[in-house]
């Protein structure tokens, strides 16, 4: 398979499945757009294993196989477009490929049904599954500032996005036997997620939303460290989730009835504003 075909397949995966991220990725110049699509495509593969229908033990085996693949990208299978393109990305961008291992660790925790007693426990998980993507993306973007500081801020923005995901998916996750909100927070507000309308649920959501806002506030400091198009991409992706967070905070009970989302028009508006340098 030719590299051009491999990249095209990664872009196809991204445009068809990255319902929120695609709005930001399209704002990048072609080389970075293709590179970030590859990062997304391999991350999507890992997520699909964790969320798939295989028995848990088979999922663990498949996740460990994916871990082995990223350890040796010097000989990617000729018939695997995602790995072929990922190997090329590793050659051409300073992407911290081992960070995919953290994403795999997070998916393994999901498969094993790990729950979280404290926010510190949940924070480690968020950094695995979302902070890792922020740091991988930074390898595509590049940075004007000190890389260590930029990586920390990218990690913070990833945590903010994951906290938003957790609030959005409370109902679906609970139906699938997963609870991500810290047990100490549920106890603080006396919440039983099995109840049809848990008392004080609004207060719990506002508490978690305020925590997420703090992580967004920290993560936004990354944007001045990026070039204009990379900042626009990041601002669009994070901005969509930030708007989603406020929609959830405005109607907390809605997440117990259905999946809360923004319309395509609303997402496009956020992307246009980000391209104009208006973030948040």
PDB file of C-alpha atoms in Angstrom:
ATOM      1  CA  UNK A   1       0.000   0.000   0.000  1.00  0.00           C
ATOM      2  CA  UNK A   2       1.261   3.465  -0.881  1.00  0.00           C
ATOM      3  CA  UNK A   3       1.667   6.094   1.827  1.00  0.00           C
ATOM      4  CA  UNK A   4      -0.786   8.395   0.078  1.00  0.00           C
ATOM      5  CA  UNK A   5      -3.445   5.672   0.320  1.00  0.00           C
ATOM      6  CA  UNK A   6      -2.587   5.074   3.981  1.00  0.00           C
ATOM      7  CA  UNK A   7      -2.988   8.756   4.842  1.00  0.00           C
ATOM      8  CA  UNK A   8      -6.223   8.947   2.874  1.00  0.00           C
ATOM      9  CA  UNK A   9      -7.648   6.053   4.877  1.00  0.00           C
ATOM     10  CA  UNK A  10      -6.711   7.754   8.162  1.00  0.00           C
ATOM     11  CA  UNK A  11      -8.422  10.940   6.996  1.00  0.00           C
ATOM     12  CA  UNK A  12     -11.503   8.949   5.998  1.00  0.00           C
ATOM     13  CA  UNK A  13     -11.662   7.436   9.494  1.00  0.00           C
ATOM     14  CA  UNK A  14     -11.271  10.858  11.057  1.00  0.00           C
ATOM     15  CA  UNK A  15     -13.887  12.649   8.967  1.00  0.00           C
ATOM     16  CA  UNK A  16     -16.415   9.849   9.456  1.00  0.00           C
ATOM     17  CA  UNK A  17     -15.926   9.265  13.186  1.00  0.00           C
ATOM     18  CA  UNK A  18     -14.429  12.381  14.796  1.00  0.00           C
ATOM     19  CA  UNK A  19     -17.711  14.211  15.225  1.00  0.00           C
ATOM     20  CA  UNK A  20     -16.183  17.028  17.281  1.00  0.00           C
ATOM     21  CA  UNK A  21     -12.456  16.925  16.541  1.00  0.00           C
ATOM     22  CA  UNK A  22     -12.872  17.047  12.762  1.00  0.00           C
ATOM     23  CA  UNK A  23     -14.000  20.679  12.954  1.00  0.00           C
ATOM     24  CA  UNK A  24     -10.635  21.650  14.397  1.00  0.00           C
ATOM     25  CA  UNK A  25      -8.434  19.302  12.400  1.00  0.00           C
ATOM     26  CA  UNK A  26      -9.714  20.749   9.119  1.00  0.00           C
ATOM     27  CA  UNK A  27      -8.238  24.135  10.097  1.00  0.00           C
ATOM     28  CA  UNK A  28      -4.666  22.805   9.897  1.00  0.00           C
ATOM     29  CA  UNK A  29      -2.403  23.049   6.841  1.00  0.00           C
ATOM     30  CA  UNK A  30      -2.290  19.737   4.878  1.00  0.00           C
ATOM     31  CA  UNK A  31       0.840  18.117   6.406  1.00  0.00           C
ATOM     32  CA  UNK A  32      -0.318  18.720   9.972  1.00  0.00           C
ATOM     33  CA  UNK A  33      -3.924  17.860   9.094  1.00  0.00           C
ATOM     34  CA  UNK A  34      -2.832  14.494   7.725  1.00  0.00           C
ATOM     35  CA  UNK A  35      -0.542  13.875  10.695  1.00  0.00           C
ATOM     36  CA  UNK A  36      -3.227  14.607  13.267  1.00  0.00           C
ATOM     37  CA  UNK A  37      -5.716  12.436  11.365  1.00  0.00           C
ATOM     38  CA  UNK A  38      -3.263   9.556  11.773  1.00  0.00           C
ATOM     39  CA  UNK A  39      -3.018  10.186  15.527  1.00  0.00           C
ATOM     40  CA  UNK A  40      -6.808  10.177  15.725  1.00  0.00           C
ATOM     41  CA  UNK A  41      -7.157   7.024  13.602  1.00  0.00           C
ATOM     42  CA  UNK A  42      -4.876   4.953  15.832  1.00  0.00           C
ATOM     43  CA  UNK A  43      -6.480   6.361  18.994  1.00  0.00           C
ATOM     44  CA  UNK A  44      -9.879   5.450  17.511  1.00  0.00           C
ATOM     45  CA  UNK A  45      -8.649   1.889  16.964  1.00  0.00           C
ATOM     46  CA  UNK A  46      -7.682   1.615  20.624  1.00  0.00           C
ATOM     47  CA  UNK A  47     -10.998   3.080  21.799  1.00  0.00           C
ATOM     48  CA  UNK A  48     -12.939   0.736  19.524  1.00  0.00           C
ATOM     49  CA  UNK A  49     -11.244  -2.260  21.123  1.00  0.00           C
ATOM     50  CA  UNK A  50     -12.139  -1.032  24.608  1.00  0.00           C
ATOM     51  CA  UNK A  51     -15.745  -0.215  23.672  1.00  0.00           C
ATOM     52  CA  UNK A  52     -16.300  -3.242  21.434  1.00  0.00           C
ATOM     53  CA  UNK A  53     -18.236  -6.449  21.983  1.00  0.00           C
ATOM     54  CA  UNK A  54     -15.382  -8.923  22.508  1.00  0.00           C
ATOM     55  CA  UNK A  55     -15.111 -10.684  25.866  1.00  0.00           C
ATOM     56  CA  UNK A  56     -12.988  -8.753  28.357  1.00  0.00           C
ATOM     57  CA  UNK A  57     -10.029 -11.129  28.214  1.00  0.00           C
ATOM     58  CA  UNK A  58      -9.898 -10.878  24.419  1.00  0.00           C
ATOM     59  CA  UNK A  59     -10.016  -7.093  24.643  1.00  0.00           C
ATOM     60  CA  UNK A  60      -7.003  -7.111  26.954  1.00  0.00           C
ATOM     61  CA  UNK A  61      -5.097  -9.309  24.504  1.00  0.00           C
ATOM     62  CA  UNK A  62      -5.990  -6.975  21.610  1.00  0.00           C
ATOM     63  CA  UNK A  63      -4.968  -3.882  23.599  1.00  0.00           C
ATOM     64  CA  UNK A  64      -1.631  -5.443  24.492  1.00  0.00           C
ATOM     65  CA  UNK A  65      -1.115  -6.297  20.822  1.00  0.00           C
ATOM     66  CA  UNK A  66      -1.702  -2.617  19.995  1.00  0.00           C
ATOM     67  CA  UNK A  67       0.841  -1.699  22.662  1.00  0.00           C
ATOM     68  CA  UNK A  68       3.388  -3.957  20.986  1.00  0.00           C
ATOM     69  CA  UNK A  69       2.682  -2.357  17.608  1.00  0.00           C
ATOM     70  CA  UNK A  70       3.654   1.100  18.813  1.00  0.00           C
ATOM     71  CA  UNK A  71       6.863  -0.244  20.304  1.00  0.00           C
ATOM     72  CA  UNK A  72       8.085  -1.348  16.887  1.00  0.00           C
ATOM     73  CA  UNK A  73       6.966   0.921  14.078  1.00  0.00           C
ATOM     74  CA  UNK A  74      10.107   0.226  12.064  1.00  0.00           C
ATOM     75  CA  UNK A  75       8.354  -2.697  10.342  1.00  0.00           C
ATOM     76  CA  UNK A  76       4.640  -1.845  10.071  1.00  0.00           C
ATOM     77  CA  UNK A  77       2.458  -4.391   8.244  1.00  0.00           C
ATOM     78  CA  UNK A  78       2.233  -3.483   4.576  1.00  0.00           C
ATOM     79  CA  UNK A  79      -1.546  -4.019   4.603  1.00  0.00           C
ATOM     80  CA  UNK A  80      -2.278  -1.834   7.646  1.00  0.00           C
ATOM     81  CA  UNK A  81      -2.797   1.774   6.491  1.00  0.00           C
ATOM     82  CA  UNK A  82      -3.006   3.230   9.984  1.00  0.00           C
ATOM     83  CA  UNK A  83       0.274   1.706  11.151  1.00  0.00           C
ATOM     84  CA  UNK A  84       1.983   2.559   7.857  1.00  0.00           C
ATOM     85  CA  UNK A  85       0.960   6.197   8.214  1.00  0.00           C
ATOM     86  CA  UNK A  86       1.804   6.244  11.933  1.00  0.00           C
ATOM     87  CA  UNK A  87       5.332   5.025  11.192  1.00  0.00           C
ATOM     88  CA  UNK A  88       5.707   7.866   8.692  1.00  0.00           C
ATOM     89  CA  UNK A  89       4.405  10.372  11.239  1.00  0.00           C
ATOM     90  CA  UNK A  90       6.986   9.144  13.737  1.00  0.00           C
ATOM     91  CA  UNK A  91       9.728   9.739  11.156  1.00  0.00           C
ATOM     92  CA  UNK A  92       8.578  13.259  10.315  1.00  0.00           C
ATOM     93  CA  UNK A  93       7.191  14.754  13.545  1.00  0.00           C
ATOM     94  CA  UNK A  94       8.489  14.790  17.144  1.00  0.00           C
ATOM     95  CA  UNK A  95       5.417  12.920  18.324  1.00  0.00           C
ATOM     96  CA  UNK A  96       5.819  11.105  21.683  1.00  0.00           C
ATOM     97  CA  UNK A  97       4.502   7.783  20.332  1.00  0.00           C
ATOM     98  CA  UNK A  98       4.872   6.016  23.741  1.00  0.00           C
ATOM     99  CA  UNK A  99       2.021   8.236  24.993  1.00  0.00           C
ATOM    100  CA  UNK A 100      -0.304   5.862  23.157  1.00  0.00           C
ATOM    101  CA  UNK A 101       0.649   3.407  25.876  1.00  0.00           C
ATOM    102  CA  UNK A 102      -1.093   5.631  28.414  1.00  0.00           C
ATOM    103  CA  UNK A 103      -4.246   5.621  26.295  1.00  0.00           C
ATOM    104  CA  UNK A 104      -4.054   1.826  26.254  1.00  0.00           C
ATOM    105  CA  UNK A 105      -3.635   1.812  30.059  1.00  0.00           C
ATOM    106  CA  UNK A 106      -6.847   3.843  30.337  1.00  0.00           C
ATOM    107  CA  UNK A 107      -8.730   1.464  28.051  1.00  0.00           C
ATOM    108  CA  UNK A 108      -7.481  -1.512  30.056  1.00  0.00           C
ATOM    109  CA  UNK A 109      -8.898   0.184  33.168  1.00  0.00           C
ATOM    110  CA  UNK A 110     -12.239   0.547  31.358  1.00  0.00           C
ATOM    111  CA  UNK A 111     -12.275  -3.112  30.377  1.00  0.00           C
ATOM    112  CA  UNK A 112     -11.555  -4.140  33.956  1.00  0.00           C
ATOM    113  CA  UNK A 113     -14.357  -1.929  35.238  1.00  0.00           C
ATOM    114  CA  UNK A 114     -12.133   0.290  37.342  1.00  0.00           C
ATOM    115  CA  UNK A 115     -13.989   2.829  39.479  1.00  0.00           C
ATOM    116  CA  UNK A 116     -12.582   5.944  41.114  1.00  0.00           C
ATOM    117  CA  UNK A 117     -12.731   6.769  44.796  1.00  0.00           C
ATOM    118  CA  UNK A 118     -11.240  10.245  44.648  1.00  0.00           C
ATOM    119  CA  UNK A 119     -10.679  12.952  42.071  1.00  0.00           C
ATOM    120  CA  UNK A 120      -6.953  12.238  42.173  1.00  0.00           C
ATOM    121  CA  UNK A 121      -7.741   8.681  41.040  1.00  0.00           C
ATOM    122  CA  UNK A 122      -9.932  10.010  38.216  1.00  0.00           C
ATOM    123  CA  UNK A 123      -7.305  12.594  37.276  1.00  0.00           C
ATOM    124  CA  UNK A 124      -4.797   9.845  36.540  1.00  0.00           C
ATOM    125  CA  UNK A 125      -7.335   8.175  34.244  1.00  0.00           C
ATOM    126  CA  UNK A 126      -8.124  11.475  32.466  1.00  0.00           C
ATOM    127  CA  UNK A 127      -4.450  12.092  31.846  1.00  0.00           C
ATOM    128  CA  UNK A 128      -4.134   8.593  30.396  1.00  0.00           C
ATOM    129  CA  UNK A 129      -7.047   8.724  27.961  1.00  0.00           C
ATOM    130  CA  UNK A 130      -7.164  12.425  27.059  1.00  0.00           C
ATOM    131  CA  UNK A 131      -4.016  14.139  28.281  1.00  0.00           C
ATOM    132  CA  UNK A 132      -2.044  11.635  26.221  1.00  0.00           C
ATOM    133  CA  UNK A 133      -3.887  12.748  23.059  1.00  0.00           C
ATOM    134  CA  UNK A 134      -3.086  16.360  23.889  1.00  0.00           C
ATOM    135  CA  UNK A 135       0.602  15.564  24.152  1.00  0.00           C
ATOM    136  CA  UNK A 136       0.573  13.485  20.969  1.00  0.00           C
ATOM    137  CA  UNK A 137      -1.161  16.320  19.137  1.00  0.00           C
ATOM    138  CA  UNK A 138       1.430  18.786  20.382  1.00  0.00           C
ATOM    139  CA  UNK A 139       4.050  16.768  18.525  1.00  0.00           C
ATOM    140  CA  UNK A 140       2.168  17.565  15.309  1.00  0.00           C
ATOM    141  CA  UNK A 141       1.554  21.220  16.170  1.00  0.00           C
ATOM    142  CA  UNK A 142       4.999  22.139  17.423  1.00  0.00           C
ATOM    143  CA  UNK A 143       5.397  24.934  19.961  1.00  0.00           C
ATOM    144  CA  UNK A 144       6.929  28.389  20.193  1.00  0.00           C
ATOM    145  CA  UNK A 145       7.684  27.942  23.868  1.00  0.00           C
ATOM    146  CA  UNK A 146       9.265  25.426  26.208  1.00  0.00           C
ATOM    147  CA  UNK A 147       8.061  21.936  25.298  1.00  0.00           C
ATOM    148  CA  UNK A 148       7.742  20.670  28.865  1.00  0.00           C
ATOM    149  CA  UNK A 149       5.428  23.532  29.837  1.00  0.00           C
ATOM    150  CA  UNK A 150       3.437  23.174  26.615  1.00  0.00           C
ATOM    151  CA  UNK A 151       3.015  19.436  27.257  1.00  0.00           C
ATOM    152  CA  UNK A 152       1.681  20.139  30.758  1.00  0.00           C
ATOM    153  CA  UNK A 153      -0.843  22.621  29.376  1.00  0.00           C
ATOM    154  CA  UNK A 154      -1.894  20.207  26.598  1.00  0.00           C
ATOM    155  CA  UNK A 155      -2.379  17.598  29.299  1.00  0.00           C
ATOM    156  CA  UNK A 156      -4.582  20.022  31.283  1.00  0.00           C
ATOM    157  CA  UNK A 157      -6.735  20.756  28.261  1.00  0.00           C
ATOM    158  CA  UNK A 158      -7.137  17.025  27.735  1.00  0.00           C
ATOM    159  CA  UNK A 159      -8.312  16.622  31.326  1.00  0.00           C
ATOM    160  CA  UNK A 160     -10.916  19.373  30.775  1.00  0.00           C
ATOM    161  CA  UNK A 161     -12.238  17.631  27.668  1.00  0.00           C
ATOM    162  CA  UNK A 162     -12.430  14.270  29.416  1.00  0.00           C
ATOM    163  CA  UNK A 163     -14.310  15.708  32.397  1.00  0.00           C
ATOM    164  CA  UNK A 164     -16.805  17.142  29.902  1.00  0.00           C
ATOM    165  CA  UNK A 165     -17.113  13.722  28.251  1.00  0.00           C
ATOM    166  CA  UNK A 166     -17.772  12.104  31.627  1.00  0.00           C
ATOM    167  CA  UNK A 167     -20.610  14.514  32.396  1.00  0.00           C
ATOM    168  CA  UNK A 168     -22.118  14.113  28.923  1.00  0.00           C
ATOM    169  CA  UNK A 169     -22.007  10.308  29.079  1.00  0.00           C
ATOM    170  CA  UNK A 170     -23.208   9.700  32.663  1.00  0.00           C
ATOM    171  CA  UNK A 171     -26.378   7.934  31.519  1.00  0.00           C
ATOM    172  CA  UNK A 172     -24.771   5.796  28.799  1.00  0.00           C
ATOM    173  CA  UNK A 173     -21.801   4.847  30.968  1.00  0.00           C
ATOM    174  CA  UNK A 174     -24.036   3.847  33.883  1.00  0.00           C
ATOM    175  CA  UNK A 175     -26.120   1.657  31.563  1.00  0.00           C
ATOM    176  CA  UNK A 176     -22.871  -0.042  30.505  1.00  0.00           C
ATOM    177  CA  UNK A 177     -21.823  -0.629  34.100  1.00  0.00           C
ATOM    178  CA  UNK A 178     -19.257   2.185  34.236  1.00  0.00           C
ATOM    179  CA  UNK A 179     -19.154   5.022  36.753  1.00  0.00           C
ATOM    180  CA  UNK A 180     -16.408   7.580  36.329  1.00  0.00           C
ATOM    181  CA  UNK A 181     -17.502  10.253  38.792  1.00  0.00           C
ATOM    182  CA  UNK A 182     -15.488   9.900  42.001  1.00  0.00           C
ATOM    183  CA  UNK A 183     -17.256   7.914  44.705  1.00  0.00           C
ATOM    184  CA  UNK A 184     -16.426  10.646  47.215  1.00  0.00           C
ATOM    185  CA  UNK A 185     -18.295  13.210  45.048  1.00  0.00           C
ATOM    186  CA  UNK A 186     -21.350  10.967  44.710  1.00  0.00           C
ATOM    187  CA  UNK A 187     -21.339  10.495  48.487  1.00  0.00           C
ATOM    188  CA  UNK A 188     -20.912  14.236  49.097  1.00  0.00           C
ATOM    189  CA  UNK A 189     -24.132  14.958  47.224  1.00  0.00           C
ATOM    190  CA  UNK A 190     -25.855  11.716  48.287  1.00  0.00           C
ATOM    191  CA  UNK A 191     -26.292  10.597  44.665  1.00  0.00           C
ATOM    192  CA  UNK A 192     -27.548   7.187  43.592  1.00  0.00           C
ATOM    193  CA  UNK A 193     -27.236   7.066  39.802  1.00  0.00           C
ATOM    194  CA  UNK A 194     -29.744   4.206  39.669  1.00  0.00           C
ATOM    195  CA  UNK A 195     -32.490   6.559  40.897  1.00  0.00           C
ATOM    196  CA  UNK A 196     -34.684   8.054  38.121  1.00  0.00           C
ATOM    197  CA  UNK A 197     -34.072  11.648  39.273  1.00  0.00           C
ATOM    198  CA  UNK A 198     -31.356  11.689  41.921  1.00  0.00           C
ATOM    199  CA  UNK A 199     -31.833  14.509  44.458  1.00  0.00           C
ATOM    200  CA  UNK A 200     -29.121  17.172  44.318  1.00  0.00           C
ATOM    201  CA  UNK A 201     -27.998  15.956  40.900  1.00  0.00           C
ATOM    202  CA  UNK A 202     -27.935  19.549  39.646  1.00  0.00           C
ATOM    203  CA  UNK A 203     -25.551  20.501  42.438  1.00  0.00           C
ATOM    204  CA  UNK A 204     -23.263  17.573  41.603  1.00  0.00           C
ATOM    205  CA  UNK A 205     -23.109  18.591  37.932  1.00  0.00           C
ATOM    206  CA  UNK A 206     -22.369  22.213  38.787  1.00  0.00           C
ATOM    207  CA  UNK A 207     -19.613  21.080  41.159  1.00  0.00           C
ATOM    208  CA  UNK A 208     -18.011  18.929  38.447  1.00  0.00           C
ATOM    209  CA  UNK A 209     -18.537  21.606  35.775  1.00  0.00           C
ATOM    210  CA  UNK A 210     -16.735  24.199  37.885  1.00  0.00           C
ATOM    211  CA  UNK A 211     -13.851  21.777  38.270  1.00  0.00           C
ATOM    212  CA  UNK A 212     -13.736  21.319  34.490  1.00  0.00           C
ATOM    213  CA  UNK A 213     -13.818  25.099  33.969  1.00  0.00           C
ATOM    214  CA  UNK A 214     -10.664  25.406  36.058  1.00  0.00           C
ATOM    215  CA  UNK A 215      -8.896  22.867  33.840  1.00  0.00           C
ATOM    216  CA  UNK A 216     -10.030  24.700  30.705  1.00  0.00           C
ATOM    217  CA  UNK A 217      -8.714  27.969  32.154  1.00  0.00           C
ATOM    218  CA  UNK A 218      -5.310  26.370  32.640  1.00  0.00           C
ATOM    219  CA  UNK A 219      -5.327  24.609  29.270  1.00  0.00           C
ATOM    220  CA  UNK A 220      -6.186  27.777  27.301  1.00  0.00           C
ATOM    221  CA  UNK A 221      -2.718  29.069  28.211  1.00  0.00           C
ATOM    222  CA  UNK A 222      -1.353  26.635  25.629  1.00  0.00           C
ATOM    223  CA  UNK A 223      -2.808  28.538  22.667  1.00  0.00           C
ATOM    224  CA  UNK A 224      -0.339  31.485  22.595  1.00  0.00           C
ATOM    225  CA  UNK A 225       2.444  28.893  22.432  1.00  0.00           C
ATOM    226  CA  UNK A 226       1.151  27.520  19.103  1.00  0.00           C
ATOM    227  CA  UNK A 227       1.246  28.884  15.573  1.00  0.00           C
ATOM    228  CA  UNK A 228      -1.970  30.480  14.321  1.00  0.00           C
ATOM    229  CA  UNK A 229      -3.453  27.457  12.540  1.00  0.00           C
ATOM    230  CA  UNK A 230      -2.530  25.032  15.328  1.00  0.00           C
ATOM    231  CA  UNK A 231      -4.014  27.393  17.899  1.00  0.00           C
ATOM    232  CA  UNK A 232      -7.180  27.620  15.798  1.00  0.00           C
ATOM    233  CA  UNK A 233      -7.398  23.829  15.588  1.00  0.00           C
ATOM    234  CA  UNK A 234      -6.935  23.422  19.335  1.00  0.00           C
ATOM    235  CA  UNK A 235      -9.266  26.324  20.102  1.00  0.00           C
ATOM    236  CA  UNK A 236     -11.985  24.869  17.904  1.00  0.00           C
ATOM    237  CA  UNK A 237     -11.785  21.377  19.369  1.00  0.00           C
ATOM    238  CA  UNK A 238     -11.615  22.559  22.969  1.00  0.00           C
ATOM    239  CA  UNK A 239     -14.139  25.336  22.329  1.00  0.00           C
ATOM    240  CA  UNK A 240     -16.753  22.858  21.135  1.00  0.00           C
ATOM    241  CA  UNK A 241     -16.368  20.874  24.350  1.00  0.00           C
ATOM    242  CA  UNK A 242     -16.360  24.053  26.452  1.00  0.00           C
ATOM    243  CA  UNK A 243     -19.698  25.081  24.896  1.00  0.00           C
ATOM    244  CA  UNK A 244     -20.989  21.566  25.491  1.00  0.00           C
ATOM    245  CA  UNK A 245     -19.979  21.826  29.144  1.00  0.00           C
ATOM    246  CA  UNK A 246     -22.011  25.014  29.568  1.00  0.00           C
ATOM    247  CA  UNK A 247     -25.023  23.419  27.896  1.00  0.00           C
ATOM    248  CA  UNK A 248     -24.815  20.544  30.368  1.00  0.00           C
ATOM    249  CA  UNK A 249     -24.350  22.916  33.308  1.00  0.00           C
ATOM    250  CA  UNK A 250     -27.410  24.865  32.174  1.00  0.00           C
ATOM    251  CA  UNK A 251     -29.623  21.757  32.034  1.00  0.00           C
ATOM    252  CA  UNK A 252     -28.016  19.059  34.222  1.00  0.00           C
ATOM    253  CA  UNK A 253     -30.995  16.684  34.167  1.00  0.00           C
ATOM    254  CA  UNK A 254     -30.801  16.484  30.358  1.00  0.00           C
ATOM    255  CA  UNK A 255     -27.811  14.131  30.557  1.00  0.00           C
ATOM    256  CA  UNK A 256     -30.000  11.605  32.374  1.00  0.00           C
ATOM    257  CA  UNK A 257     -32.479  11.536  29.480  1.00  0.00           C
ATOM    258  CA  UNK A 258     -30.300  11.566  26.350  1.00  0.00           C
ATOM    259  CA  UNK A 259     -26.897  12.433  24.952  1.00  0.00           C
ATOM    260  CA  UNK A 260     -26.437  16.219  25.005  1.00  0.00           C
ATOM    261  CA  UNK A 261     -24.694  17.639  21.937  1.00  0.00           C
ATOM    262  CA  UNK A 262     -24.197  20.752  19.822  1.00  0.00           C
ATOM    263  CA  UNK A 263     -25.595  21.076  16.331  1.00  0.00           C
ATOM    264  CA  UNK A 264     -23.316  21.040  13.292  1.00  0.00           C
ATOM    265  CA  UNK A 265     -24.012  24.742  12.832  1.00  0.00           C
ATOM    266  CA  UNK A 266     -22.988  25.509  16.408  1.00  0.00           C
ATOM    267  CA  UNK A 267     -19.759  23.535  16.029  1.00  0.00           C
ATOM    268  CA  UNK A 268     -18.956  25.301  12.769  1.00  0.00           C
ATOM    269  CA  UNK A 269     -19.503  28.673  14.461  1.00  0.00           C
ATOM    270  CA  UNK A 270     -17.005  27.770  17.176  1.00  0.00           C
ATOM    271  CA  UNK A 271     -14.481  26.710  14.525  1.00  0.00           C
ATOM    272  CA  UNK A 272     -14.925  29.963  12.576  1.00  0.00           C
ATOM    273  CA  UNK A 273     -14.387  32.011  15.739  1.00  0.00           C
ATOM    274  CA  UNK A 274     -11.267  29.967  16.575  1.00  0.00           C
ATOM    275  CA  UNK A 275      -9.839  30.622  13.119  1.00  0.00           C
ATOM    276  CA  UNK A 276     -10.376  34.326  13.797  1.00  0.00           C
ATOM    277  CA  UNK A 277      -8.455  33.999  17.054  1.00  0.00           C
ATOM    278  CA  UNK A 278     -11.506  34.097  19.330  1.00  0.00           C
ATOM    279  CA  UNK A 279     -11.336  31.265  21.835  1.00  0.00           C
ATOM    280  CA  UNK A 280     -13.392  30.072  24.762  1.00  0.00           C
TER     281      UNK A 280
END
